[in-house]
PDB file of C-alpha atoms in Angstrom:
ATOM      1  CA  UNK A 543      12.974 -20.268   8.515  1.00 43.00           C
ATOM      2  CA  UNK A 544      10.051 -20.053  10.929  1.00 44.00           C
ATOM      3  CA  UNK A 545      12.143 -20.955  13.956  1.00 45.00           C
ATOM      4  CA  UNK A 546      14.760 -18.126  13.003  1.00 46.00           C
ATOM      5  CA  UNK A 547      11.814 -15.694  12.736  1.00 48.00           C
ATOM      6  CA  UNK A 548      10.731 -16.812  16.141  1.00 44.00           C
ATOM      7  CA  UNK A 549      14.056 -16.372  17.758  1.00 45.00           C
ATOM      8  CA  UNK A 550      14.486 -12.918  16.219  1.00 49.00           C
ATOM      9  CA  UNK A 551      11.078 -11.843  17.274  1.00 49.00           C
ATOM     10  CA  UNK A 552      11.456 -13.058  20.736  1.00 49.00           C
ATOM     11  CA  UNK A 553      14.856 -11.226  21.064  1.00 53.00           C
ATOM     12  CA  UNK A 554      13.388  -8.019  19.793  1.00 49.00           C
ATOM     13  CA  UNK A 555      10.547  -8.287  22.385  1.00 50.00           C
ATOM     14  CA  UNK A 556      12.930  -8.997  25.131  1.00 47.00           C
ATOM     15  CA  UNK A 557      15.231  -6.127  24.114  1.00 51.00           C
ATOM     16  CA  UNK A 558      12.222  -3.684  24.115  1.00 46.00           C
ATOM     17  CA  UNK A 559      11.127  -4.991  27.713  1.00 47.00           C
ATOM     18  CA  UNK A 560      14.716  -4.540  29.054  1.00 51.00           C
ATOM     19  CA  UNK A 561      14.807  -1.064  27.482  1.00 48.00           C
ATOM     20  CA  UNK A 562      11.550  -0.029  29.096  1.00 48.00           C
ATOM     21  CA  UNK A 563      12.265  -1.501  32.445  1.00 47.00           C
ATOM     22  CA  UNK A 564      15.624   0.456  32.662  1.00 50.00           C
ATOM     23  CA  UNK A 565      13.747   3.555  32.883  1.00 46.00           C
ATOM     24  CA  UNK A 566      11.655   4.778  35.657  1.00 42.00           C
ATOM     25  CA  UNK A 567       8.086   5.738  34.863  1.00 47.00           C
ATOM     26  CA  UNK A 568       8.585   9.339  35.613  1.00 44.00           C
ATOM     27  CA  UNK A 569      11.487   9.530  32.987  1.00 46.00           C
ATOM     28  CA  UNK A 570       9.230   8.310  29.987  1.00 42.00           C
ATOM     29  CA  UNK A 571       8.098  11.402  28.210  1.00 45.00           C
ATOM     30  CA  UNK A 572       4.806  11.227  26.108  1.00 45.00           C
ATOM     31  CA  UNK A 573       6.732  10.749  22.795  1.00 54.00           C
ATOM     32  CA  UNK A 574       8.908   7.975  24.241  1.00 56.00           C
ATOM     33  CA  UNK A 575       5.694   6.332  25.583  1.00 58.00           C
ATOM     34  CA  UNK A 576       4.227   6.252  22.070  1.00 54.00           C
ATOM     35  CA  UNK A 577       7.468   4.889  20.720  1.00 49.00           C
ATOM     36  CA  UNK A 578       7.467   1.987  23.154  1.00 49.00           C
ATOM     37  CA  UNK A 579       3.819   1.078  22.333  1.00 54.00           C
ATOM     38  CA  UNK A 580       4.427   1.192  18.591  1.00 49.00           C
ATOM     39  CA  UNK A 581       7.618  -0.978  19.010  1.00 52.00           C
ATOM     40  CA  UNK A 582       5.672  -3.426  21.251  1.00 52.00           C
ATOM     41  CA  UNK A 583       2.937  -3.709  18.514  1.00 52.00           C
ATOM     42  CA  UNK A 584       5.457  -4.270  15.663  1.00 50.00           C
ATOM     43  CA  UNK A 585       7.362  -7.076  17.649  1.00 52.00           C
ATOM     44  CA  UNK A 586       4.143  -8.665  18.880  1.00 53.00           C
ATOM     45  CA  UNK A 587       3.150  -8.849  15.048  1.00 54.00           C
ATOM     46  CA  UNK A 588       6.624 -10.551  14.404  1.00 53.00           C
ATOM     47  CA  UNK A 589       6.121 -12.962  17.219  1.00 50.00           C
ATOM     48  CA  UNK A 590       2.600 -13.937  15.952  1.00 49.00           C
ATOM     49  CA  UNK A 591       3.850 -14.497  12.441  1.00 51.00           C
ATOM     50  CA  UNK A 592       6.725 -16.775  13.635  1.00 49.00           C
ATOM     51  CA  UNK A 593       4.623 -18.613  16.104  1.00 48.00           C
ATOM     52  CA  UNK A 594       2.000 -19.508  13.309  1.00 48.00           C
ATOM     53  CA  UNK A 595       5.148 -20.730  11.149  1.00 48.00           C
ATOM     54  CA  UNK A 596       4.028 -18.572   8.215  1.00 51.00           C
ATOM     55  CA  UNK A 597       7.615 -18.137   7.332  1.00 50.00           C
ATOM     56  CA  UNK A 598       7.638 -21.742   6.299  1.00 49.00           C
ATOM     57  CA  UNK A 599       4.564 -22.127   4.007  1.00 53.00           C
ATOM     58  CA  UNK A 600       3.446 -18.581   3.504  1.00 63.00           C
ATOM     59  CA  UNK A 601       0.917 -16.361   5.362  1.00 78.00           C
ATOM     60  CA  UNK A 602      -2.824 -17.204   4.869  1.00 77.00           C
ATOM     61  CA  UNK A 603      -4.061 -13.977   6.397  1.00 89.00           C
ATOM     62  CA  UNK A 604      -3.901 -10.638   4.640  1.00 93.00           C
ATOM     63  CA  UNK A 605      -1.402  -7.926   5.823  1.00 97.00           C
ATOM     64  CA  UNK A 606      -3.425  -4.556   5.953  1.00 96.00           C
ATOM     65  CA  UNK A 607      -1.129  -1.659   4.927  1.00 98.00           C
ATOM     66  CA  UNK A 608      -3.402   1.341   4.435  1.00 98.00           C
ATOM     67  CA  UNK A 609      -7.009   1.624   5.670  1.00 98.00           C
ATOM     68  CA  UNK A 610      -9.011   4.858   5.572  1.00 98.00           C
ATOM     69  CA  UNK A 611     -11.706   3.918   8.145  1.00 96.00           C
ATOM     70  CA  UNK A 612     -11.428   7.176  10.152  1.00 96.00           C
ATOM     71  CA  UNK A 613     -10.734  10.756   9.784  1.00 97.00           C
ATOM     72  CA  UNK A 614      -7.228  10.584  11.435  1.00 96.00           C
ATOM     73  CA  UNK A 615      -6.050   8.085   8.790  1.00 97.00           C
ATOM     74  CA  UNK A 616      -5.849  11.002   6.211  1.00 97.00           C
ATOM     75  CA  UNK A 617      -3.151  12.652   8.663  1.00 97.00           C
ATOM     76  CA  UNK A 618      -0.732   9.805   7.774  1.00 96.00           C
ATOM     77  CA  UNK A 619      -0.760  10.861   4.040  1.00 98.00           C
ATOM     78  CA  UNK A 620       0.597  13.816   2.145  1.00 98.00           C
ATOM     79  CA  UNK A 621      -0.508  15.201  -1.343  1.00 98.00           C
ATOM     80  CA  UNK A 622       1.827  16.439  -4.085  1.00 97.00           C
ATOM     81  CA  UNK A 623       1.388  17.985  -7.398  1.00 98.00           C
ATOM     82  CA  UNK A 624       3.185  20.262  -9.867  1.00 97.00           C
ATOM     83  CA  UNK A 625       1.873  23.266  -7.804  1.00 97.00           C
ATOM     84  CA  UNK A 626       4.734  22.555  -5.418  1.00 96.00           C
ATOM     85  CA  UNK A 627       7.149  23.934  -8.205  1.00 94.00           C
ATOM     86  CA  UNK A 628       4.850  26.738  -9.564  1.00 96.00           C
ATOM     87  CA  UNK A 629       2.488  24.672 -11.664  1.00 97.00           C
ATOM     88  CA  UNK A 630      -1.362  25.011 -11.560  1.00 97.00           C
ATOM     89  CA  UNK A 631      -2.556  21.447 -10.841  1.00 98.00           C
ATOM     90  CA  UNK A 632      -4.497  20.843  -7.639  1.00 98.00           C
ATOM     91  CA  UNK A 633      -4.689  17.883  -5.400  1.00 98.00           C
ATOM     92  CA  UNK A 634      -6.682  16.946  -2.274  1.00 98.00           C
ATOM     93  CA  UNK A 635      -7.191  13.815  -0.141  1.00 98.00           C
ATOM     94  CA  UNK A 636     -10.252  13.891   1.901  1.00 98.00           C
ATOM     95  CA  UNK A 637     -11.964  11.424   4.256  1.00 98.00           C
ATOM     96  CA  UNK A 638     -15.505  10.374   3.408  1.00 98.00           C
ATOM     97  CA  UNK A 639     -17.551   8.580   6.154  1.00 98.00           C
ATOM     98  CA  UNK A 640     -19.288   5.440   5.457  1.00 97.00           C
ATOM     99  CA  UNK A 641     -22.987   5.352   4.232  1.00 97.00           C
ATOM    100  CA  UNK A 642     -25.710   2.763   3.624  1.00 95.00           C
ATOM    101  CA  UNK A 643     -24.114   2.469   0.019  1.00 93.00           C
ATOM    102  CA  UNK A 644     -20.403   2.637   0.423  1.00 96.00           C
ATOM    103  CA  UNK A 645     -17.620   2.176   2.923  1.00 97.00           C
ATOM    104  CA  UNK A 646     -15.573   4.779   4.722  1.00 98.00           C
ATOM    105  CA  UNK A 647     -12.770   5.774   2.249  1.00 98.00           C
ATOM    106  CA  UNK A 648     -10.347   8.558   1.085  1.00 98.00           C
ATOM    107  CA  UNK A 649     -11.213  10.609  -1.921  1.00 98.00           C
ATOM    108  CA  UNK A 650      -8.100  11.669  -4.020  1.00 98.00           C
ATOM    109  CA  UNK A 651      -9.309  14.516  -6.205  1.00 98.00           C
ATOM    110  CA  UNK A 652      -8.345  17.846  -7.898  1.00 98.00           C
ATOM    111  CA  UNK A 653      -7.766  19.354 -11.396  1.00 98.00           C
ATOM    112  CA  UNK A 654      -4.849  18.778 -13.575  1.00 98.00           C
ATOM    113  CA  UNK A 655      -3.384  21.654 -15.603  1.00 98.00           C
ATOM    114  CA  UNK A 656      -0.467  21.561 -18.076  1.00 97.00           C
ATOM    115  CA  UNK A 657       0.058  25.296 -17.738  1.00 97.00           C
ATOM    116  CA  UNK A 658       3.798  26.324 -17.245  1.00 96.00           C
ATOM    117  CA  UNK A 659       4.772  28.907 -14.618  1.00 95.00           C
ATOM    118  CA  UNK A 660       5.750  32.056 -16.499  1.00 93.00           C
ATOM    119  CA  UNK A 661       8.394  33.086 -14.115  1.00 92.00           C
ATOM    120  CA  UNK A 662      10.122  29.709 -14.085  1.00 93.00           C
ATOM    121  CA  UNK A 663      11.564  29.002 -17.631  1.00 92.00           C
ATOM    122  CA  UNK A 664      13.385  25.848 -16.559  1.00 92.00           C
ATOM    123  CA  UNK A 665      10.034  24.121 -15.702  1.00 93.00           C
ATOM    124  CA  UNK A 666       9.144  22.542 -18.973  1.00 91.00           C
ATOM    125  CA  UNK A 667       6.656  19.948 -18.040  1.00 93.00           C
ATOM    126  CA  UNK A 668       3.553  19.910 -15.714  1.00 96.00           C
ATOM    127  CA  UNK A 669       0.421  18.057 -15.336  1.00 97.00           C
ATOM    128  CA  UNK A 670       0.645  15.447 -12.406  1.00 96.00           C
ATOM    129  CA  UNK A 671      -0.637  15.048  -9.015  1.00 98.00           C
ATOM    130  CA  UNK A 672      -0.263  12.248  -6.323  1.00 98.00           C
ATOM    131  CA  UNK A 673      -0.653  11.223  -2.727  1.00 98.00           C
ATOM    132  CA  UNK A 674       1.463   8.919  -0.573  1.00 98.00           C
ATOM    133  CA  UNK A 675       1.707   7.702   2.956  1.00 98.00           C
ATOM    134  CA  UNK A 676       4.203   9.316   5.356  1.00 97.00           C
ATOM    135  CA  UNK A 677       7.019   7.403   6.742  1.00 92.00           C
ATOM    136  CA  UNK A 678       5.985   5.211   9.405  1.00 86.00           C
ATOM    137  CA  UNK A 679       6.633   6.071  13.148  1.00 80.00           C
ATOM    138  CA  UNK A 680      10.079   4.713  14.176  1.00 79.00           C
ATOM    139  CA  UNK A 681      10.557   2.074  16.800  1.00 73.00           C
ATOM    140  CA  UNK A 682      13.416   1.932  19.393  1.00 77.00           C
ATOM    141  CA  UNK A 683      15.283  -0.258  17.005  1.00 72.00           C
ATOM    142  CA  UNK A 684      15.161   2.352  14.112  1.00 71.00           C
ATOM    143  CA  UNK A 685      12.984   3.044  11.057  1.00 81.00           C
ATOM    144  CA  UNK A 686       9.813   1.163  10.922  1.00 88.00           C
ATOM    145  CA  UNK A 687       9.287  -0.601   7.407  1.00 95.00           C
ATOM    146  CA  UNK A 688       6.627  -2.761   5.785  1.00 96.00           C
ATOM    147  CA  UNK A 689       7.888  -6.473   5.049  1.00 97.00           C
ATOM    148  CA  UNK A 690       5.687  -7.675   2.372  1.00 97.00           C
ATOM    149  CA  UNK A 691       8.137 -10.374   0.961  1.00 97.00           C
ATOM    150  CA  UNK A 692       5.843 -13.334   1.942  1.00 97.00           C
ATOM    151  CA  UNK A 693       2.947 -12.051  -0.219  1.00 98.00           C
ATOM    152  CA  UNK A 694       2.356 -12.373  -3.879  1.00 97.00           C
ATOM    153  CA  UNK A 695      -0.146  -9.335  -4.508  1.00 98.00           C
ATOM    154  CA  UNK A 696      -0.867  -5.877  -3.537  1.00 98.00           C
ATOM    155  CA  UNK A 697      -4.698  -5.655  -3.244  1.00 98.00           C
ATOM    156  CA  UNK A 698      -6.584  -2.383  -3.309  1.00 98.00           C
ATOM    157  CA  UNK A 699     -10.311  -1.617  -2.902  1.00 98.00           C
ATOM    158  CA  UNK A 700     -11.139   1.329  -5.205  1.00 98.00           C
ATOM    159  CA  UNK A 701     -13.619   3.236  -7.233  1.00 98.00           C
ATOM    160  CA  UNK A 702     -12.030   4.955 -10.065  1.00 98.00           C
ATOM    161  CA  UNK A 703     -13.017   7.473 -12.818  1.00 98.00           C
ATOM    162  CA  UNK A 704     -11.181   5.432 -15.358  1.00 96.00           C
ATOM    163  CA  UNK A 705      -8.116   7.830 -15.627  1.00 97.00           C
ATOM    164  CA  UNK A 706      -4.553   6.577 -15.898  1.00 96.00           C
ATOM    165  CA  UNK A 707      -3.404   6.230 -12.159  1.00 98.00           C
ATOM    166  CA  UNK A 708      -0.212   4.420 -11.049  1.00 98.00           C
ATOM    167  CA  UNK A 709       0.496   2.786  -7.787  1.00 98.00           C
ATOM    168  CA  UNK A 710       3.923   3.899  -6.381  1.00 98.00           C
ATOM    169  CA  UNK A 711       5.917   2.112  -3.912  1.00 98.00           C
ATOM    170  CA  UNK A 712       9.014   3.481  -2.234  1.00 97.00           C
ATOM    171  CA  UNK A 713      11.493   1.234  -0.600  1.00 96.00           C
ATOM    172  CA  UNK A 714      14.660   1.693   1.322  1.00 92.00           C
ATOM    173  CA  UNK A 715      16.447   2.120  -1.829  1.00 84.00           C
ATOM    174  CA  UNK A 716      20.040   3.285  -2.423  1.00 81.00           C
ATOM    175  CA  UNK A 717      18.654   6.017  -4.612  1.00 88.00           C
ATOM    176  CA  UNK A 718      16.015   7.763  -2.351  1.00 87.00           C
ATOM    177  CA  UNK A 719      14.066   9.127  -5.431  1.00 91.00           C
ATOM    178  CA  UNK A 720      13.534   5.745  -7.051  1.00 94.00           C
ATOM    179  CA  UNK A 721       9.890   4.578  -7.159  1.00 96.00           C
ATOM    180  CA  UNK A 722       8.462   1.121  -8.203  1.00 97.00           C
ATOM    181  CA  UNK A 723       5.194   1.825 -10.288  1.00 98.00           C
ATOM    182  CA  UNK A 724       2.385  -0.145 -11.754  1.00 98.00           C
ATOM    183  CA  UNK A 725      -0.577   0.967 -13.661  1.00 97.00           C
ATOM    184  CA  UNK A 726      -3.777   0.847 -11.700  1.00 98.00           C
ATOM    185  CA  UNK A 727      -6.074  -0.917 -14.049  1.00 97.00           C
ATOM    186  CA  UNK A 728      -9.768  -0.389 -13.104  1.00 97.00           C
ATOM    187  CA  UNK A 729     -12.115  -2.867 -14.668  1.00 95.00           C
ATOM    188  CA  UNK A 730     -15.322  -1.231 -13.341  1.00 96.00           C
ATOM    189  CA  UNK A 731     -15.012   2.706 -13.443  1.00 97.00           C
ATOM    190  CA  UNK A 732     -17.627   4.293 -11.227  1.00 97.00           C
ATOM    191  CA  UNK A 733     -18.151   1.097  -9.161  1.00 97.00           C
ATOM    192  CA  UNK A 734     -16.303  -0.284  -6.239  1.00 97.00           C
ATOM    193  CA  UNK A 735     -13.917  -3.078  -7.093  1.00 97.00           C
ATOM    194  CA  UNK A 736     -10.759  -4.980  -5.764  1.00 97.00           C
ATOM    195  CA  UNK A 737      -7.739  -4.695  -7.862  1.00 97.00           C
ATOM    196  CA  UNK A 738      -4.747  -7.238  -7.547  1.00 97.00           C
ATOM    197  CA  UNK A 739      -1.295  -6.329  -8.554  1.00 98.00           C
ATOM    198  CA  UNK A 740       1.708  -8.711  -8.265  1.00 98.00           C
ATOM    199  CA  UNK A 741       4.593  -7.171  -6.280  1.00 98.00           C
ATOM    200  CA  UNK A 742       7.062  -8.624  -8.816  1.00 96.00           C
ATOM    201  CA  UNK A 743       5.492  -6.794 -11.848  1.00 97.00           C
ATOM    202  CA  UNK A 744       6.289  -3.192 -10.451  1.00 97.00           C
ATOM    203  CA  UNK A 745       8.870  -1.449 -12.653  1.00 97.00           C
ATOM    204  CA  UNK A 746      11.634   0.667 -11.107  1.00 96.00           C
ATOM    205  CA  UNK A 747      11.441   4.331 -12.275  1.00 95.00           C
ATOM    206  CA  UNK A 748      13.233   7.613 -11.402  1.00 93.00           C
ATOM    207  CA  UNK A 749      11.372  11.000 -11.842  1.00 87.00           C
ATOM    208  CA  UNK A 750       8.870   9.165 -14.214  1.00 86.00           C
ATOM    209  CA  UNK A 751      11.390   7.497 -16.423  1.00 92.00           C
ATOM    210  CA  UNK A 752      12.195   3.644 -16.470  1.00 95.00           C
ATOM    211  CA  UNK A 753      15.495   2.861 -14.890  1.00 92.00           C
ATOM    212  CA  UNK A 754      17.876   0.462 -16.655  1.00 91.00           C
ATOM    213  CA  UNK A 755      19.094  -1.945 -15.494  1.00 88.00           C
ATOM    214  CA  UNK A 756      15.973  -2.978 -13.495  1.00 91.00           C
ATOM    215  CA  UNK A 757      16.541  -4.218  -9.899  1.00 87.00           C
ATOM    216  CA  UNK A 758      14.276  -6.228  -7.875  1.00 89.00           C
ATOM    217  CA  UNK A 759      12.108  -4.365  -5.219  1.00 94.00           C
ATOM    218  CA  UNK A 760      13.473  -4.551  -1.659  1.00 95.00           C
ATOM    219  CA  UNK A 761      10.170  -6.102  -0.519  1.00 96.00           C
ATOM    220  CA  UNK A 762      11.325  -6.445   3.071  1.00 96.00           C
ATOM    221  CA  UNK A 763      11.819  -2.573   3.275  1.00 96.00           C
ATOM    222  CA  UNK A 764       8.931  -0.822   1.975  1.00 97.00           C
ATOM    223  CA  UNK A 765       8.620   2.728   3.212  1.00 96.00           C
ATOM    224  CA  UNK A 766       5.611   4.306   1.600  1.00 97.00           C
ATOM    225  CA  UNK A 767       2.703   3.548  -0.714  1.00 98.00           C
ATOM    226  CA  UNK A 768       0.773   5.992  -2.730  1.00 98.00           C
ATOM    227  CA  UNK A 769      -1.218   6.739  -5.951  1.00 98.00           C
ATOM    228  CA  UNK A 770      -0.304   9.160  -8.663  1.00 98.00           C
ATOM    229  CA  UNK A 771      -1.947  10.610 -11.802  1.00 97.00           C
ATOM    230  CA  UNK A 772       0.274  11.337 -14.684  1.00 91.00           C
ATOM    231  CA  UNK A 773      -1.789  11.189 -17.810  1.00 94.00           C
ATOM    232  CA  UNK A 774      -1.534  15.082 -18.358  1.00 96.00           C
ATOM    233  CA  UNK A 775      -5.096  15.343 -19.377  1.00 97.00           C
ATOM    234  CA  UNK A 776      -6.268  18.743 -18.225  1.00 98.00           C
ATOM    235  CA  UNK A 777      -9.460  18.594 -16.219  1.00 98.00           C
ATOM    236  CA  UNK A 778     -11.009  17.223 -12.877  1.00 98.00           C
ATOM    237  CA  UNK A 779     -10.165  13.678 -11.434  1.00 98.00           C
ATOM    238  CA  UNK A 780     -11.426  11.591  -8.655  1.00 98.00           C
ATOM    239  CA  UNK A 781     -10.238   8.189  -7.160  1.00 98.00           C
ATOM    240  CA  UNK A 782     -11.633   6.592  -4.098  1.00 98.00           C
ATOM    241  CA  UNK A 783      -9.570   4.311  -2.006  1.00 98.00           C
ATOM    242  CA  UNK A 784     -10.879   2.260   0.875  1.00 98.00           C
ATOM    243  CA  UNK A 785      -7.834   0.159   1.776  1.00 98.00           C
ATOM    244  CA  UNK A 786      -4.578  -1.418   0.586  1.00 98.00           C
ATOM    245  CA  UNK A 787      -3.194  -4.754   1.678  1.00 98.00           C
ATOM    246  CA  UNK A 788      -0.661  -7.481   0.980  1.00 98.00           C
ATOM    247  CA  UNK A 789      -2.242 -10.767   0.313  1.00 97.00           C
ATOM    248  CA  UNK A 790      -1.611 -14.236  -1.212  1.00 97.00           C
ATOM    249  CA  UNK A 791      -5.158 -14.354  -2.603  1.00 94.00           C
ATOM    250  CA  UNK A 792      -8.756 -12.934  -1.798  1.00 93.00           C
ATOM    251  CA  UNK A 793     -10.507 -14.678   1.087  1.00 92.00           C
ATOM    252  CA  UNK A 794     -14.220 -15.737   0.446  1.00 91.00           C
ATOM    253  CA  UNK A 795     -15.484 -12.663   2.205  1.00 90.00           C
ATOM    254  CA  UNK A 796     -13.415 -10.417  -0.187  1.00 92.00           C
ATOM    255  CA  UNK A 797     -14.498 -12.349  -3.129  1.00 92.00           C
ATOM    256  CA  UNK A 798     -18.091 -11.892  -2.034  1.00 90.00           C
ATOM    257  CA  UNK A 799     -17.408  -8.201  -1.552  1.00 89.00           C
ATOM    258  CA  UNK A 800     -16.194  -7.861  -4.928  1.00 86.00           C
ATOM    259  CA  UNK A 801     -18.935  -9.691  -6.576  1.00 84.00           C
ATOM    260  CA  UNK A 802     -16.790 -12.568  -7.617  1.00 73.00           C
ATOM    261  CA  UNK A 803     -18.356 -15.449  -5.956  1.00 64.00           C
ATOM    262  CA  UNK A 804     -20.517 -16.359  -8.757  1.00 55.00           C
ATOM    263  CA  UNK A 805     -17.452 -16.435 -11.038  1.00 50.00           C
ATOM    264  CA  UNK A 806     -15.821 -18.720  -8.463  1.00 50.00           C
ATOM    265  CA  UNK A 807     -18.806 -21.083  -8.462  1.00 49.00           C
ATOM    266  CA  UNK A 808     -18.736 -21.208 -12.329  1.00 45.00           C
ATOM    267  CA  UNK A 809     -15.002 -22.117 -12.266  1.00 48.00           C
ATOM    268  CA  UNK A 810     -15.640 -24.835  -9.892  1.00 50.00           C
ATOM    269  CA  UNK A 811     -18.724 -26.215 -11.848  1.00 49.00           C
ATOM    270  CA  UNK A 812     -16.561 -26.174 -14.961  1.00 46.00           C
ATOM    271  CA  UNK A 813     -13.666 -27.966 -13.249  1.00 47.00           C
ATOM    272  CA  UNK A 814     -16.118 -30.702 -11.971  1.00 54.00           C
ATOM    273  CA  UNK A 815     -17.565 -31.054 -15.606  1.00 49.00           C
ATOM    274  CA  UNK A 816     -14.061 -31.402 -16.994  1.00 46.00           C
ATOM    275  CA  UNK A 817     -13.150 -34.204 -14.538  1.00 46.00           C
ATOM    276  CA  UNK A 818     -16.415 -36.020 -15.479  1.00 52.00           C
ATOM    277  CA  UNK A 819     -15.552 -35.698 -19.084  1.00 45.00           C
ATOM    278  CA  UNK A 820     -12.062 -37.091 -18.526  1.00 45.00           C
ATOM    279  CA  UNK A 821     -13.342 -40.055 -16.540  1.00 45.00           C
TER     280      UNK A 821
END
């Protein structure tokens, strides 16, 4: 498998070089230049993955998907709410710079209202807000998608207010309005924490309703990621998100960041004690 990945990655890189070399520098407009640079970065990542033979035994490094580390990162996202169809809920996604006590992050906040628009009788349900990433920039080979197939978990570094948020994953589905959703369970509301969600535990939905029969997520063709609040509880809300990444397990640095190193040492000590007991 890793040899196939290597061949495909090299072919993509060669095709890009040929496409670029066939044009004179004077013929490359700024948008095309950005397109070539983005394509080069994507194909280089594929080559690196193949050369490291991660297709054979699974990647050990994390695959960062969304990271709110500078103000421009907010520009790659959009907010939505029932206000788009005449409701009264409000949603915003703001960048918050780092301080001595917390990292740079995005703050998803606003106010939920279940009021119905008086001039639109067909609207019978309101009370939601959400944000998601925009579609990624295309490459010269077409639409750019995330391939998270080699990974077990979606990891998120968050600080929640404890409300009922859902993580939304949109793929290159036959039905464009389909979403794969999973509850974002925060164990420590009001504190920074890392949440792990298995990719294969997401549920396929459409307009908030579970779709039957269920179909497996197209993990090689992920278009967008986001978070929604659909508890329909009127009032203010706030969720902070530092980053989202695909992983096969937390690194020692991530465990330390989340305050889990003590639990890890306790598990190791318990395992050693069990071995001594057995012998």
